[in-house]
């Protein structure tokens, strides 16, 4: 990943652990449901820290490769709402233990733009908690969005960190999904 003046990198690793709503670099984070929180480490059957590789954490101030030792976000069986500071068209994140029940839903106001699932990101997504289960995902949307909701249905959990966003699409290409989102996934293993 190269740094760009139009991309904002969120230092999720610096957040305080817990469920208190907060704002970081203009992005509002709200937690709803069981075990939706800022966490660290792993808790059996609830969440597992994502894996970093290929220096994917460098733009976020996390220069180590391996299991993330800093704070990350986990949905538990609830959800996390990210209210963006403006209308964005690019969203990136390190998606840990990709599971078929993990979802990212993109909204402009109350209008759903598109939903991306773990199955679209990784074939055979099964929640693997090792390095092979974490993927850095870049999502471009031809339709602006100002809110992203991460969830995992009744199956714990959707863990993620190293969020990046911008008001213009990145140059990556990938499979077309729904109403104009273009998805490209780059393995972090």
CSV table of C-alpha atoms in Angstrom, one decimal:
chain,number,residue,atom,x,y,z
A,1,UNK,CA,0.0,0.0,0.0
A,2,UNK,CA,1.4,3.4,-0.9
A,3,UNK,CA,0.5,6.5,1.0
A,4,UNK,CA,-1.8,9.0,-0.8
A,5,UNK,CA,-2.8,12.5,0.2
A,6,UNK,CA,-6.5,11.5,-0.6
A,7,UNK,CA,-6.4,8.5,1.7
A,8,UNK,CA,-6.9,8.7,5.5
A,9,UNK,CA,-5.3,5.8,7.6
A,10,UNK,CA,-7.0,5.2,11.0
A,11,UNK,CA,-4.7,4.2,13.9
A,12,UNK,CA,-7.2,1.7,15.4
A,13,UNK,CA,-4.4,0.2,17.5
A,14,UNK,CA,-4.3,3.3,19.6
A,15,UNK,CA,-8.0,3.1,20.7
A,16,UNK,CA,-9.0,2.4,24.3
A,17,UNK,CA,-10.4,-1.1,24.9
A,18,UNK,CA,-14.1,-1.4,25.4
A,19,UNK,CA,-17.5,-0.5,24.0
A,20,UNK,CA,-17.7,3.2,24.4
A,21,UNK,CA,-18.6,5.1,21.3
A,22,UNK,CA,-15.7,7.2,20.1
A,23,UNK,CA,-14.5,9.3,17.1
A,24,UNK,CA,-11.1,8.8,15.5
A,25,UNK,CA,-9.9,11.1,12.7
A,26,UNK,CA,-13.4,12.2,12.0
A,27,UNK,CA,-14.9,8.7,11.9
A,28,UNK,CA,-17.6,8.0,14.5
A,29,UNK,CA,-17.5,4.4,15.9
A,30,UNK,CA,-20.7,3.0,17.6
A,31,UNK,CA,-21.0,-0.5,19.0
A,32,UNK,CA,-24.2,-2.5,19.3
A,33,UNK,CA,-24.9,-6.0,20.5
A,34,UNK,CA,-23.0,-8.7,22.4
A,35,UNK,CA,-19.2,-8.4,22.3
A,36,UNK,CA,-19.0,-5.6,19.8
A,37,UNK,CA,-16.0,-3.7,21.0
A,38,UNK,CA,-12.4,-2.6,20.7
A,39,UNK,CA,-10.4,-5.6,21.8
A,40,UNK,CA,-6.8,-7.0,22.0
A,41,UNK,CA,-5.5,-10.5,21.8
A,42,UNK,CA,-7.9,-13.5,21.4
A,43,UNK,CA,-10.8,-14.8,23.4
A,44,UNK,CA,-11.8,-18.4,22.5
A,45,UNK,CA,-15.1,-18.6,20.7
A,46,UNK,CA,-15.5,-14.8,20.7
A,47,UNK,CA,-12.7,-13.1,18.7
A,48,UNK,CA,-9.1,-13.6,17.5
A,49,UNK,CA,-6.6,-10.9,16.5
A,50,UNK,CA,-6.0,-10.4,12.8
A,51,UNK,CA,-2.6,-11.2,11.2
A,52,UNK,CA,-0.4,-8.6,9.6
A,53,UNK,CA,2.1,-9.4,6.8
A,54,UNK,CA,4.0,-7.8,4.0
A,55,UNK,CA,4.3,-4.7,6.2
A,56,UNK,CA,0.6,-4.0,5.6
A,57,UNK,CA,0.4,-2.2,9.0
A,58,UNK,CA,3.1,0.4,8.2
A,59,UNK,CA,0.8,3.2,7.1
A,60,UNK,CA,-1.1,2.7,10.4
A,61,UNK,CA,1.9,2.8,12.7
A,62,UNK,CA,2.0,-1.0,13.2
A,63,UNK,CA,5.4,-2.1,11.7
A,64,UNK,CA,5.4,-5.7,13.0
A,65,UNK,CA,4.2,-8.7,11.0
A,66,UNK,CA,2.3,-11.6,12.6
A,67,UNK,CA,-0.7,-11.7,14.9
A,68,UNK,CA,-1.7,-8.1,15.7
A,69,UNK,CA,-0.7,-7.2,19.2
A,70,UNK,CA,-2.5,-3.8,19.1
A,71,UNK,CA,-6.2,-3.0,19.6
A,72,UNK,CA,-8.6,-4.0,16.8
A,73,UNK,CA,-12.4,-3.9,16.2
A,74,UNK,CA,-14.7,-6.9,16.7
A,75,UNK,CA,-18.4,-7.1,16.1
A,76,UNK,CA,-19.1,-10.1,18.3
A,77,UNK,CA,-22.7,-11.1,17.4
A,78,UNK,CA,-23.6,-7.4,17.1
A,79,UNK,CA,-22.4,-4.7,14.8
A,80,UNK,CA,-20.1,-1.7,14.5
A,81,UNK,CA,-21.2,1.4,12.7
A,82,UNK,CA,-18.6,3.7,11.2
A,83,UNK,CA,-20.0,7.2,10.4
A,84,UNK,CA,-17.6,8.6,7.8
A,85,UNK,CA,-16.6,12.3,7.8
A,86,UNK,CA,-17.9,12.9,4.3
A,87,UNK,CA,-19.0,11.1,1.2
A,88,UNK,CA,-16.3,8.4,0.5
A,89,UNK,CA,-15.7,6.1,-2.4
A,90,UNK,CA,-12.8,4.0,-1.1
A,91,UNK,CA,-12.7,1.8,2.0
A,92,UNK,CA,-9.9,-0.6,3.0
A,93,UNK,CA,-9.4,-2.8,6.0
A,94,UNK,CA,-7.4,-5.7,7.3
A,95,UNK,CA,-10.2,-8.3,7.5
A,96,UNK,CA,-9.3,-11.0,10.1
A,97,UNK,CA,-10.6,-14.6,10.3
A,98,UNK,CA,-12.8,-14.1,7.2
A,99,UNK,CA,-16.1,-15.9,7.7
A,100,UNK,CA,-19.0,-16.3,5.3
A,101,UNK,CA,-21.3,-14.6,7.8
A,102,UNK,CA,-19.1,-11.4,8.0
A,103,UNK,CA,-20.7,-8.4,6.2
A,104,UNK,CA,-19.8,-4.8,5.4
A,105,UNK,CA,-22.9,-2.7,4.4
A,106,UNK,CA,-22.3,0.6,2.7
A,107,UNK,CA,-24.9,3.4,3.1
A,108,UNK,CA,-25.5,6.9,1.9
A,109,UNK,CA,-27.8,8.3,4.5
A,110,UNK,CA,-30.4,5.6,5.0
A,111,UNK,CA,-30.0,4.2,1.5
A,112,UNK,CA,-28.1,0.9,1.3
A,113,UNK,CA,-25.5,1.1,-1.5
A,114,UNK,CA,-24.2,-2.4,-1.3
A,115,UNK,CA,-23.2,-5.2,1.0
A,116,UNK,CA,-19.9,-7.2,0.8
A,117,UNK,CA,-19.7,-10.6,2.4
A,118,UNK,CA,-16.8,-12.8,3.6
A,119,UNK,CA,-17.7,-15.3,0.9
A,120,UNK,CA,-17.1,-12.7,-1.8
A,121,UNK,CA,-13.7,-11.9,-0.3
A,122,UNK,CA,-12.4,-15.4,0.3
A,123,UNK,CA,-13.5,-18.6,-1.4
A,124,UNK,CA,-14.4,-21.1,1.4
A,125,UNK,CA,-14.3,-18.5,4.1
A,126,UNK,CA,-14.5,-20.4,7.3
A,127,UNK,CA,-13.2,-18.1,10.1
A,128,UNK,CA,-9.6,-19.4,10.0
A,129,UNK,CA,-7.8,-17.7,12.8
A,130,UNK,CA,-4.3,-18.1,11.3
A,131,UNK,CA,-2.3,-16.0,8.9
A,132,UNK,CA,-4.2,-17.5,5.9
A,133,UNK,CA,-7.5,-16.3,7.3
A,134,UNK,CA,-6.6,-12.5,7.2
A,135,UNK,CA,-6.9,-10.5,4.0
A,136,UNK,CA,-6.3,-6.8,3.4
A,137,UNK,CA,-9.4,-5.7,1.4
A,138,UNK,CA,-9.7,-2.6,-0.9
A,139,UNK,CA,-13.3,-1.7,-1.8
A,140,UNK,CA,-14.1,1.0,-4.4
A,141,UNK,CA,-17.6,2.2,-5.0
A,142,UNK,CA,-18.8,4.3,-7.9
A,143,UNK,CA,-21.6,5.5,-5.5
A,144,UNK,CA,-20.5,7.7,-2.6
A,145,UNK,CA,-21.2,6.3,0.9
A,146,UNK,CA,-21.1,8.0,4.4
A,147,UNK,CA,-21.7,5.1,6.7
A,148,UNK,CA,-20.3,1.5,6.9
A,149,UNK,CA,-21.8,-1.2,9.1
A,150,UNK,CA,-19.8,-4.3,10.0
A,151,UNK,CA,-21.6,-7.3,11.3
A,152,UNK,CA,-21.4,-11.1,11.6
A,153,UNK,CA,-25.0,-12.2,12.1
A,154,UNK,CA,-25.4,-14.8,14.9
A,155,UNK,CA,-21.9,-16.1,14.3
A,156,UNK,CA,-19.0,-14.5,16.2
A,157,UNK,CA,-17.1,-12.6,15.0
A,158,UNK,CA,-15.9,-10.1,12.4
A,159,UNK,CA,-12.5,-8.8,13.5
A,160,UNK,CA,-10.8,-5.9,11.6
A,161,UNK,CA,-8.2,-3.2,11.8
A,162,UNK,CA,-6.1,-0.9,9.7
A,163,UNK,CA,-9.0,1.0,8.2
A,164,UNK,CA,-8.3,3.4,5.3
A,165,UNK,CA,-10.8,5.5,3.4
A,166,UNK,CA,-10.9,8.3,0.8
A,167,UNK,CA,-13.3,10.4,-1.3
A,168,UNK,CA,-12.1,9.0,-4.6
A,169,UNK,CA,-11.8,5.5,-5.9
A,170,UNK,CA,-8.4,3.8,-5.8
A,171,UNK,CA,-7.0,2.4,-9.1
A,172,UNK,CA,-7.5,-1.3,-8.2
A,173,UNK,CA,-9.8,-3.5,-10.2
A,174,UNK,CA,-11.7,-6.6,-9.2
A,175,UNK,CA,-15.0,-8.4,-9.4
A,176,UNK,CA,-18.0,-6.2,-9.8
A,177,UNK,CA,-20.5,-6.6,-7.1
A,178,UNK,CA,-24.1,-5.3,-6.9
A,179,UNK,CA,-24.7,-1.7,-7.7
A,180,UNK,CA,-21.2,-0.6,-8.6
A,181,UNK,CA,-18.9,-1.6,-5.8
A,182,UNK,CA,-15.6,-3.0,-7.1
A,183,UNK,CA,-13.8,-5.3,-4.8
A,184,UNK,CA,-10.2,-6.4,-4.8
A,185,UNK,CA,-8.6,-8.5,-2.0
A,186,UNK,CA,-4.9,-8.7,-1.4
A,187,UNK,CA,-3.8,-11.5,0.8
A,188,UNK,CA,-2.0,-10.5,4.0
A,189,UNK,CA,-0.4,-13.9,4.5
